[in-house]
GROMACS .gro file of C-alpha atoms in nm:
model
  343
    1UNK     CA    1  -2.404   5.191  -7.497
    2UNK     CA    2  -2.628   5.019  -7.747
    3UNK     CA    3  -2.579   5.104  -8.109
    4UNK     CA    4  -2.312   5.108  -8.377
    5UNK     CA    5  -1.975   5.277  -8.349
    6UNK     CA    6  -1.776   5.347  -8.664
    7UNK     CA    7  -1.417   5.465  -8.633
    8UNK     CA    8  -1.200   5.574  -8.921
    9UNK     CA    9  -0.842   5.658  -8.844
   10UNK     CA   10  -0.550   5.779  -9.050
   11UNK     CA   11  -0.197   5.696  -8.938
   12UNK     CA   12   0.128   5.811  -9.087
   13UNK     CA   13   0.117   5.873  -9.460
   14UNK     CA   14  -0.197   5.722  -9.603
   15UNK     CA   15  -0.261   5.430  -9.367
   16UNK     CA   16  -0.634   5.416  -9.292
   17UNK     CA   17  -0.804   5.177  -9.048
   18UNK     CA   18  -1.176   5.131  -8.989
   19UNK     CA   19  -1.363   4.948  -8.717
   20UNK     CA   20  -1.733   4.894  -8.658
   21UNK     CA   21  -1.879   4.792  -8.323
   22UNK     CA   22  -2.236   4.678  -8.262
   23UNK     CA   23  -2.371   4.661  -7.908
   24UNK     CA   24  -2.709   4.539  -7.786
   25UNK     CA   25  -2.848   4.497  -7.434
   26UNK     CA   26  -3.180   4.433  -7.266
   27UNK     CA   27  -3.376   4.276  -6.981
   28UNK     CA   28  -3.569   3.955  -6.931
   29UNK     CA   29  -3.820   4.028  -6.659
   30UNK     CA   30  -3.703   4.228  -6.359
   31UNK     CA   31  -3.408   4.012  -6.255
   32UNK     CA   32  -3.210   3.919  -6.566
   33UNK     CA   33  -2.999   4.156  -6.775
   34UNK     CA   34  -2.810   4.066  -7.092
   35UNK     CA   35  -2.554   4.231  -7.316
   36UNK     CA   36  -2.370   4.145  -7.636
   37UNK     CA   37  -2.104   4.339  -7.826
   38UNK     CA   38  -1.973   4.249  -8.171
   39UNK     CA   39  -1.668   4.405  -8.336
   40UNK     CA   40  -1.590   4.390  -8.707
   41UNK     CA   41  -1.209   4.423  -8.720
   42UNK     CA   42  -1.022   4.439  -8.394
   43UNK     CA   43  -0.841   4.757  -8.286
   44UNK     CA   44  -0.523   4.870  -8.458
   45UNK     CA   45  -0.332   5.089  -8.215
   46UNK     CA   46  -0.114   5.383  -8.304
   47UNK     CA   47   0.214   5.195  -8.259
   48UNK     CA   48   0.511   5.178  -8.490
   49UNK     CA   49   0.654   4.901  -8.276
   50UNK     CA   50   0.575   4.577  -8.104
   51UNK     CA   51   0.211   4.579  -8.013
   52UNK     CA   52   0.001   4.723  -8.290
   53UNK     CA   53   0.143   4.578  -8.606
   54UNK     CA   54  -0.151   4.368  -8.720
   55UNK     CA   55  -0.524   4.412  -8.769
   56UNK     CA   56  -0.741   4.101  -8.737
   57UNK     CA   57  -1.033   4.150  -8.975
   58UNK     CA   58  -1.354   3.960  -8.914
   59UNK     CA   59  -1.660   3.948  -8.694
   60UNK     CA   60  -1.551   3.899  -8.332
   61UNK     CA   61  -1.766   3.849  -8.023
   62UNK     CA   62  -1.632   4.084  -7.757
   63UNK     CA   63  -1.909   4.039  -7.498
   64UNK     CA   64  -2.199   3.798  -7.457
   65UNK     CA   65  -2.320   3.753  -7.103
   66UNK     CA   66  -2.618   3.753  -6.873
   67UNK     CA   67  -2.655   3.890  -6.521
   68UNK     CA   68  -2.900   3.762  -6.261
   69UNK     CA   69  -2.979   4.026  -5.999
   70UNK     CA   70  -2.992   3.811  -5.687
   71UNK     CA   71  -3.053   4.128  -5.486
   72UNK     CA   72  -3.068   4.491  -5.590
   73UNK     CA   73  -2.702   4.526  -5.488
   74UNK     CA   74  -2.575   4.178  -5.587
   75UNK     CA   75  -2.549   4.026  -5.934
   76UNK     CA   76  -2.426   3.693  -6.072
   77UNK     CA   77  -2.273   3.726  -6.421
   78UNK     CA   78  -2.205   3.434  -6.657
   79UNK     CA   79  -2.057   3.445  -7.007
   80UNK     CA   80  -1.793   3.642  -7.195
   81UNK     CA   81  -1.737   3.981  -7.032
   82UNK     CA   82  -1.479   4.249  -6.962
   83UNK     CA   83  -1.259   4.174  -6.659
   84UNK     CA   84  -1.251   4.490  -6.441
   85UNK     CA   85  -0.882   4.575  -6.414
   86UNK     CA   86  -0.732   4.912  -6.511
   87UNK     CA   87  -0.981   5.194  -6.571
   88UNK     CA   88  -0.821   5.246  -6.913
   89UNK     CA   89  -0.861   4.878  -7.004
   90UNK     CA   90  -1.204   4.915  -7.163
   91UNK     CA   91  -1.152   4.642  -7.423
   92UNK     CA   92  -1.266   4.830  -7.732
   93UNK     CA   93  -1.101   5.174  -7.748
   94UNK     CA   94  -1.326   5.478  -7.767
   95UNK     CA   95  -1.228   5.840  -7.819
   96UNK     CA   96  -1.521   5.939  -7.599
   97UNK     CA   97  -1.368   5.738  -7.311
   98UNK     CA   98  -0.996   5.799  -7.374
   99UNK     CA   99  -1.018   6.161  -7.498
  100UNK     CA  100  -0.763   6.061  -7.764
  101UNK     CA  101  -0.716   5.792  -8.025
  102UNK     CA  102  -0.473   5.563  -7.846
  103UNK     CA  103  -0.528   5.396  -7.510
  104UNK     CA  104  -0.237   5.436  -7.263
  105UNK     CA  105   0.087   5.243  -7.308
  106UNK     CA  106   0.002   5.019  -7.012
  107UNK     CA  107  -0.269   4.876  -7.239
  108UNK     CA  108  -0.113   4.882  -7.586
  109UNK     CA  109   0.260   4.861  -7.533
  110UNK     CA  110   0.510   5.090  -7.702
  111UNK     CA  111   0.776   5.106  -7.969
  112UNK     CA  112   1.023   4.860  -7.817
  113UNK     CA  113   0.795   4.631  -7.617
  114UNK     CA  114   0.480   4.581  -7.415
  115UNK     CA  115   0.368   4.484  -7.069
  116UNK     CA  116   0.220   4.134  -7.049
  117UNK     CA  117  -0.147   4.181  -7.136
  118UNK     CA  118  -0.409   4.261  -6.878
  119UNK     CA  119  -0.711   4.031  -6.910
  120UNK     CA  120  -0.976   4.194  -7.126
  121UNK     CA  121  -1.284   4.006  -7.254
  122UNK     CA  122  -1.286   3.660  -7.094
  123UNK     CA  123  -1.534   3.377  -7.050
  124UNK     CA  124  -1.617   3.307  -6.689
  125UNK     CA  125  -1.840   3.371  -6.391
  126UNK     CA  126  -1.841   3.677  -6.163
  127UNK     CA  127  -2.008   3.809  -5.850
  128UNK     CA  128  -2.068   4.184  -5.859
  129UNK     CA  129  -2.164   4.387  -5.550
  130UNK     CA  130  -2.259   4.755  -5.563
  131UNK     CA  131  -2.363   4.957  -5.258
  132UNK     CA  132  -2.379   5.338  -5.247
  133UNK     CA  133  -2.124   5.371  -5.527
  134UNK     CA  134  -1.877   5.122  -5.375
  135UNK     CA  135  -1.824   4.819  -5.598
  136UNK     CA  136  -1.662   4.480  -5.545
  137UNK     CA  137  -1.618   4.223  -5.822
  138UNK     CA  138  -1.469   3.875  -5.807
  139UNK     CA  139  -1.433   3.683  -6.133
  140UNK     CA  140  -1.301   3.341  -6.237
  141UNK     CA  141  -1.225   3.306  -6.607
  142UNK     CA  142  -1.032   3.137  -6.886
  143UNK     CA  143  -0.701   3.322  -6.915
  144UNK     CA  144  -0.451   3.443  -7.172
  145UNK     CA  145  -0.134   3.271  -7.056
  146UNK     CA  146   0.015   3.009  -7.292
  147UNK     CA  147   0.294   2.788  -7.163
  148UNK     CA  148   0.586   2.940  -6.971
  149UNK     CA  149   0.543   3.287  -7.126
  150UNK     CA  150   0.247   3.505  -7.219
  151UNK     CA  151   0.133   3.502  -7.580
  152UNK     CA  152   0.219   3.820  -7.767
  153UNK     CA  153  -0.098   3.989  -7.880
  154UNK     CA  154  -0.290   3.916  -7.563
  155UNK     CA  155  -0.652   3.807  -7.568
  156UNK     CA  156  -0.707   3.871  -7.939
  157UNK     CA  157  -0.437   3.623  -8.035
  158UNK     CA  158  -0.483   3.380  -7.746
  159UNK     CA  159  -0.858   3.320  -7.757
  160UNK     CA  160  -0.830   3.014  -7.983
  161UNK     CA  161  -0.539   2.850  -7.799
  162UNK     CA  162  -0.633   2.941  -7.442
  163UNK     CA  163  -0.457   2.717  -7.192
  164UNK     CA  164  -0.485   2.889  -6.857
  165UNK     CA  165  -0.722   2.977  -6.577
  166UNK     CA  166  -0.741   3.312  -6.404
  167UNK     CA  167  -0.901   3.507  -6.125
  168UNK     CA  168  -0.946   3.878  -6.062
  169UNK     CA  169  -1.070   4.085  -5.771
  170UNK     CA  170  -1.150   4.455  -5.804
  171UNK     CA  171  -1.263   4.713  -5.549
  172UNK     CA  172  -1.381   5.051  -5.668
  173UNK     CA  173  -1.593   5.359  -5.626
  174UNK     CA  174  -1.799   5.565  -5.869
  175UNK     CA  175  -2.006   5.865  -5.769
  176UNK     CA  176  -2.062   6.238  -5.777
  177UNK     CA  177  -1.801   6.439  -5.589
  178UNK     CA  178  -1.818   6.817  -5.616
  179UNK     CA  179  -1.894   6.936  -5.969
  180UNK     CA  180  -1.797   6.608  -6.137
  181UNK     CA  181  -1.780   6.230  -6.119
  182UNK     CA  182  -1.503   6.045  -5.935
  183UNK     CA  183  -1.410   5.691  -6.041
  184UNK     CA  184  -1.146   5.484  -5.861
  185UNK     CA  185  -1.042   5.119  -5.874
  186UNK     CA  186  -0.780   4.883  -5.734
  187UNK     CA  187  -0.740   4.529  -5.869
  188UNK     CA  188  -0.533   4.212  -5.846
  189UNK     CA  189  -0.533   3.924  -6.095
  190UNK     CA  190  -0.346   3.597  -6.140
  191UNK     CA  191  -0.340   3.341  -6.419
  192UNK     CA  192  -0.195   2.992  -6.398
  193UNK     CA  193  -0.099   2.790  -6.702
  194UNK     CA  194  -0.296   2.472  -6.766
  195UNK     CA  195  -0.083   2.355  -7.058
  196UNK     CA  196  -0.055   1.973  -7.067
  197UNK     CA  197   0.262   1.791  -7.161
  198UNK     CA  198   0.587   1.650  -7.018
  199UNK     CA  199   0.760   1.835  -6.737
  200UNK     CA  200   1.099   1.809  -6.907
  201UNK     CA  201   1.218   1.806  -7.266
  202UNK     CA  202   1.566   1.678  -7.353
  203UNK     CA  203   1.763   1.814  -7.647
  204UNK     CA  204   2.088   1.647  -7.759
  205UNK     CA  205   2.347   1.869  -7.925
  206UNK     CA  206   2.696   1.767  -8.040
  207UNK     CA  207   2.898   1.697  -7.727
  208UNK     CA  208   2.626   1.780  -7.474
  209UNK     CA  209   2.274   1.708  -7.356
  210UNK     CA  210   2.049   1.996  -7.246
  211UNK     CA  211   1.740   1.942  -7.035
  212UNK     CA  212   1.483   2.222  -7.045
  213UNK     CA  213   1.215   2.227  -6.776
  214UNK     CA  214   0.869   2.315  -6.909
  215UNK     CA  215   0.657   2.340  -6.596
  216UNK     CA  216   0.284   2.359  -6.650
  217UNK     CA  217   0.227   2.591  -6.351
  218UNK     CA  218   0.372   2.909  -6.499
  219UNK     CA  219   0.188   3.220  -6.388
  220UNK     CA  220   0.124   3.587  -6.450
  221UNK     CA  221   0.001   3.815  -6.174
  222UNK     CA  222  -0.063   4.184  -6.165
  223UNK     CA  223  -0.211   4.468  -5.967
  224UNK     CA  224  -0.296   4.829  -6.023
  225UNK     CA  225  -0.470   5.134  -5.891
  226UNK     CA  226  -0.625   5.429  -6.071
  227UNK     CA  227  -0.834   5.741  -6.019
  228UNK     CA  228  -1.026   5.947  -6.276
  229UNK     CA  229  -1.230   6.264  -6.239
  230UNK     CA  230  -1.467   6.408  -6.500
  231UNK     CA  231  -1.645   6.743  -6.470
  232UNK     CA  232  -1.833   6.947  -6.731
  233UNK     CA  233  -1.531   7.157  -6.830
  234UNK     CA  234  -1.225   6.957  -6.724
  235UNK     CA  235  -1.104   6.605  -6.653
  236UNK     CA  236  -0.801   6.414  -6.529
  237UNK     CA  237  -0.677   6.064  -6.450
  238UNK     CA  238  -0.375   5.885  -6.308
  239UNK     CA  239  -0.318   5.510  -6.309
  240UNK     CA  240  -0.040   5.260  -6.224
  241UNK     CA  241  -0.006   4.892  -6.323
  242UNK     CA  242   0.254   4.634  -6.212
  243UNK     CA  243   0.277   4.283  -6.365
  244UNK     CA  244   0.499   3.985  -6.275
  245UNK     CA  245   0.567   3.691  -6.507
  246UNK     CA  246   0.685   3.373  -6.331
  247UNK     CA  247   0.775   3.091  -6.574
  248UNK     CA  248   0.846   2.843  -6.288
  249UNK     CA  249   1.149   2.736  -6.490
  250UNK     CA  250   1.499   2.730  -6.336
  251UNK     CA  251   1.641   2.833  -6.675
  252UNK     CA  252   1.419   3.143  -6.705
  253UNK     CA  253   1.408   3.433  -6.461
  254UNK     CA  254   1.093   3.586  -6.318
  255UNK     CA  255   1.042   3.928  -6.475
  256UNK     CA  256   0.859   4.238  -6.363
  257UNK     CA  257   0.692   4.511  -6.571
  258UNK     CA  258   0.523   4.835  -6.473
  259UNK     CA  259   0.383   5.151  -6.619
  260UNK     CA  260   0.167   5.454  -6.551
  261UNK     CA  261   0.000   5.748  -6.717
  262UNK     CA  262  -0.117   6.096  -6.620
  263UNK     CA  263  -0.401   6.260  -6.815
  264UNK     CA  264  -0.536   6.614  -6.792
  265UNK     CA  265  -0.762   6.814  -7.019
  266UNK     CA  266  -1.040   7.063  -7.060
  267UNK     CA  267  -1.347   7.133  -7.270
  268UNK     CA  268  -1.380   7.471  -7.438
  269UNK     CA  269  -1.702   7.532  -7.627
  270UNK     CA  270  -1.709   7.247  -7.883
  271UNK     CA  271  -1.343   7.153  -7.836
  272UNK     CA  272  -1.189   6.891  -7.609
  273UNK     CA  273  -0.813   6.939  -7.556
  274UNK     CA  274  -0.619   6.670  -7.368
  275UNK     CA  275  -0.256   6.601  -7.274
  276UNK     CA  276  -0.131   6.261  -7.156
  277UNK     CA  277   0.210   6.143  -7.034
  278UNK     CA  278   0.277   5.766  -7.056
  279UNK     CA  279   0.569   5.567  -6.915
  280UNK     CA  280   0.641   5.194  -6.925
  281UNK     CA  281   0.927   4.972  -6.813
  282UNK     CA  282   0.820   4.661  -6.999
  283UNK     CA  283   1.078   4.421  -6.853
  284UNK     CA  284   1.356   4.408  -6.596
  285UNK     CA  285   1.538   4.129  -6.784
  286UNK     CA  286   1.911   4.197  -6.816
  287UNK     CA  287   1.905   4.125  -7.190
  288UNK     CA  288   1.682   4.426  -7.250
  289UNK     CA  289   1.816   4.666  -6.985
  290UNK     CA  290   1.940   4.916  -7.246
  291UNK     CA  291   1.601   4.956  -7.416
  292UNK     CA  292   1.333   4.851  -7.168
  293UNK     CA  293   1.178   5.191  -7.091
  294UNK     CA  294   1.003   5.457  -7.292
  295UNK     CA  295   0.769   5.748  -7.252
  296UNK     CA  296   0.518   5.910  -7.486
  297UNK     CA  297   0.349   6.248  -7.471
  298UNK     CA  298   0.018   6.280  -7.657
  299UNK     CA  299  -0.159   6.606  -7.737
  300UNK     CA  300  -0.517   6.562  -7.857
  301UNK     CA  301  -0.757   6.819  -8.000
  302UNK     CA  302  -1.111   6.692  -8.058
  303UNK     CA  303  -1.395   6.880  -8.221
  304UNK     CA  304  -1.725   6.762  -8.077
  305UNK     CA  305  -1.957   6.790  -8.377
  306UNK     CA  306  -2.249   6.667  -8.167
  307UNK     CA  307  -2.315   6.405  -7.896
  308UNK     CA  308  -2.257   6.122  -8.145
  309UNK     CA  309  -1.972   6.249  -8.367
  310UNK     CA  310  -1.614   6.346  -8.287
  311UNK     CA  311  -1.344   6.469  -8.526
  312UNK     CA  312  -0.992   6.480  -8.386
  313UNK     CA  313  -0.619   6.511  -8.439
  314UNK     CA  314  -0.340   6.375  -8.216
  315UNK     CA  315   0.030   6.447  -8.205
  316UNK     CA  316   0.234   6.172  -8.034
  317UNK     CA  317   0.589   6.246  -7.917
  318UNK     CA  318   0.772   5.916  -7.857
  319UNK     CA  319   1.089   5.863  -7.658
  320UNK     CA  320   1.187   5.493  -7.645
  321UNK     CA  321   1.527   5.395  -7.509
  322UNK     CA  322   1.760   5.315  -7.797
  323UNK     CA  323   1.990   5.012  -7.786
  324UNK     CA  324   2.359   5.082  -7.839
  325UNK     CA  325   2.420   5.174  -8.202
  326UNK     CA  326   2.049   5.213  -8.286
  327UNK     CA  327   1.884   5.525  -8.420
  328UNK     CA  328   1.505   5.570  -8.440
  329UNK     CA  329   1.430   5.850  -8.686
  330UNK     CA  330   1.083   5.995  -8.745
  331UNK     CA  331   0.894   5.782  -8.493
  332UNK     CA  332   0.667   6.066  -8.377
  333UNK     CA  333   0.321   6.048  -8.533
  334UNK     CA  334   0.017   6.252  -8.622
  335UNK     CA  335  -0.323   6.082  -8.638
  336UNK     CA  336  -0.649   6.218  -8.778
  337UNK     CA  337  -0.972   6.035  -8.698
  338UNK     CA  338  -1.348   6.046  -8.678
  339UNK     CA  339  -1.569   5.849  -8.440
  340UNK     CA  340  -1.944   5.806  -8.484
  341UNK     CA  341  -2.182   5.663  -8.224
  342UNK     CA  342  -2.510   5.577  -8.395
  343UNK     CA  343  -2.759   5.516  -8.117
   0.00000   0.00000   0.00000
């Protein structure tokens, strides 16, 4: 949507974050569409753990692309755009879209760890086909992978040191079914590292020589499937994501991560009440087997002041696995927030 979005959020005792988003779009003639989205301060997620610790303040270009409508049902897109992966992976979080402050754990990661990042806003070229609500999108883009492992922080941290190439294919459907709108999507993506440098690095320690292989064809691949349904008085969604990291290094194992969420809610007069269950297993590496899973339960109550303003409160019940001897006190959180869409 064009316009300005202003989000103010309170987390914990006195922590306040703000974010402004400006979006503009238009047409050039009958065949060319364009869109640009600017964000001042990137999202700070409601995490006490690995994924949401920092807020990058500054003016950031989220989207800037053009689309040439070759046919009414076929478009060619060029520029920086959102890669269509998980339905919840909308790039810039919105209470209107998520029904609560935080995106699902498959997007943000949890207290102990995070799934390798899904591609979000990337620079590339895409073919988009839409016929009777059925969509197909194939995109080639600059990726997020850096070296033999993914860069913590995902796209926001990797955009200046990008050293990989990626591709994504997504098949979906969006249309009216019964009293509401059904949206479904399945996707598969893969990124290959393009990091230059020697294949092997040799380190000499007292009494031994260690050779570490640093292949430049490390990869991340992932797939997922999701369904969402929105009617006037109720909504629901379920989504699953599975990601494999292959360092192509005999000294480092391939690891697998997966997660899912289930969302259900209803609208009562001016109130939107939602409940979401999130689960992630962020790695199957033996070193983290005692603390590699966690689940969160989020209860959200939003007061819809009008079409452009939402006031809400969330309670987040967190249950990360605790390593032997560890104790996580007071990790559950309450968040109060307001979102304004100034169209």
